[in-house]
């Protein structure tokens, strides 16, 4: 991509939006040429009225992005425009794809085989268990799990993928430099390590309610199918399901307790024709993704072996087939207790160890 500066400035001009930004770049050839165009030239572009052109002329000189560029360098993020080869193919071929993506982590070609998992923020224990189970099973088959990093079902979906050593993508309704919800800071760091955190919103954008429907179209657009786990009748997850249908994606639904308000939306989806899901195989067969598993499991296994830190290797070497208490691991590793607890969590997420009752840990076979 050419200079980040012009792409960022154009994307931040009020009243433009992704569709008009794409039209302008396609018409003039580059954001730099758009930002240097005269009023008369801009007015000749279809759907560019005087209000829009006036906004471009006024704002292109006012918008400051020096802090944006510093943050991009500091957080080691990169930008992907709709013209770049790295732009996700699934998303590009949807109605009104984002003009510019801010990415922390990495997007890969294998992420085209992705399944979105969405649901209520007020998830029940049943919903969280089912979500983690399905995400874990799908990730073990090499499927990338896409969700929104919100509380509840989204959080469970990301953790399930990470527990399997798989890839996961979080699509935010705010800037990628904003941690929302704040308690998911650790989860966000793990996702960046094993997938990507992405957004089309400029840096520093707060998580306002109006952003989430726009975010939801990206979640479904990145995926080949959307699994709704728990959702009341009025839910953002159902908006994502609607986007999925508009984009030609498959919609799946996990049945729930008929007396629970958090299952009314999912049960209604099943009545309306969504495929009922009880296990990952239901999704894999419908999307014809079953043959992917073995090949991708080998790739994930190889990556996992190469990504261990010295501290992770040290703790892993201390563990065997018999349970070891965390206090013993602290003593034998000579590492601080908080650091040992952190390393144990990372190893558990990578599927290399398992926690037993009483803070006992054992190496997975």
Short mmCIF file of N, CA and C in Angstrom, two decimals, residues 54 58 89 149 217 253:
data_model
loop_
_atom_site.label_atom_id
_atom_site.label_comp_id
_atom_site.label_asym_id
_atom_site.label_seq_id
_atom_site.Cartn_x
_atom_site.Cartn_y
_atom_site.Cartn_z
N UNK A 54 -17.58 19.63 -0.09
CA UNK A 54 -17.18 20.68 0.85
C UNK A 54 -16.47 20.09 2.06
N UNK A 58 -12.57 20.95 3.12
CA UNK A 58 -12.28 21.56 4.43
C UNK A 58 -11.45 20.64 5.33
N UNK A 89 -10.29 -12.11 1.18
CA UNK A 89 -11.14 -12.32 0.01
C UNK A 89 -12.62 -12.44 0.39
N UNK A 149 -15.12 -10.17 20.39
CA UNK A 149 -14.40 -9.93 21.64
C UNK A 149 -15.27 -9.25 22.70
N UNK A 217 -21.38 -6.71 10.33
CA UNK A 217 -21.33 -7.09 8.91
C UNK A 217 -19.95 -7.61 8.54
N UNK A 253 -27.55 -22.45 14.26
CA UNK A 253 -28.07 -22.05 15.57
C UNK A 253 -28.00 -23.22 16.55
#
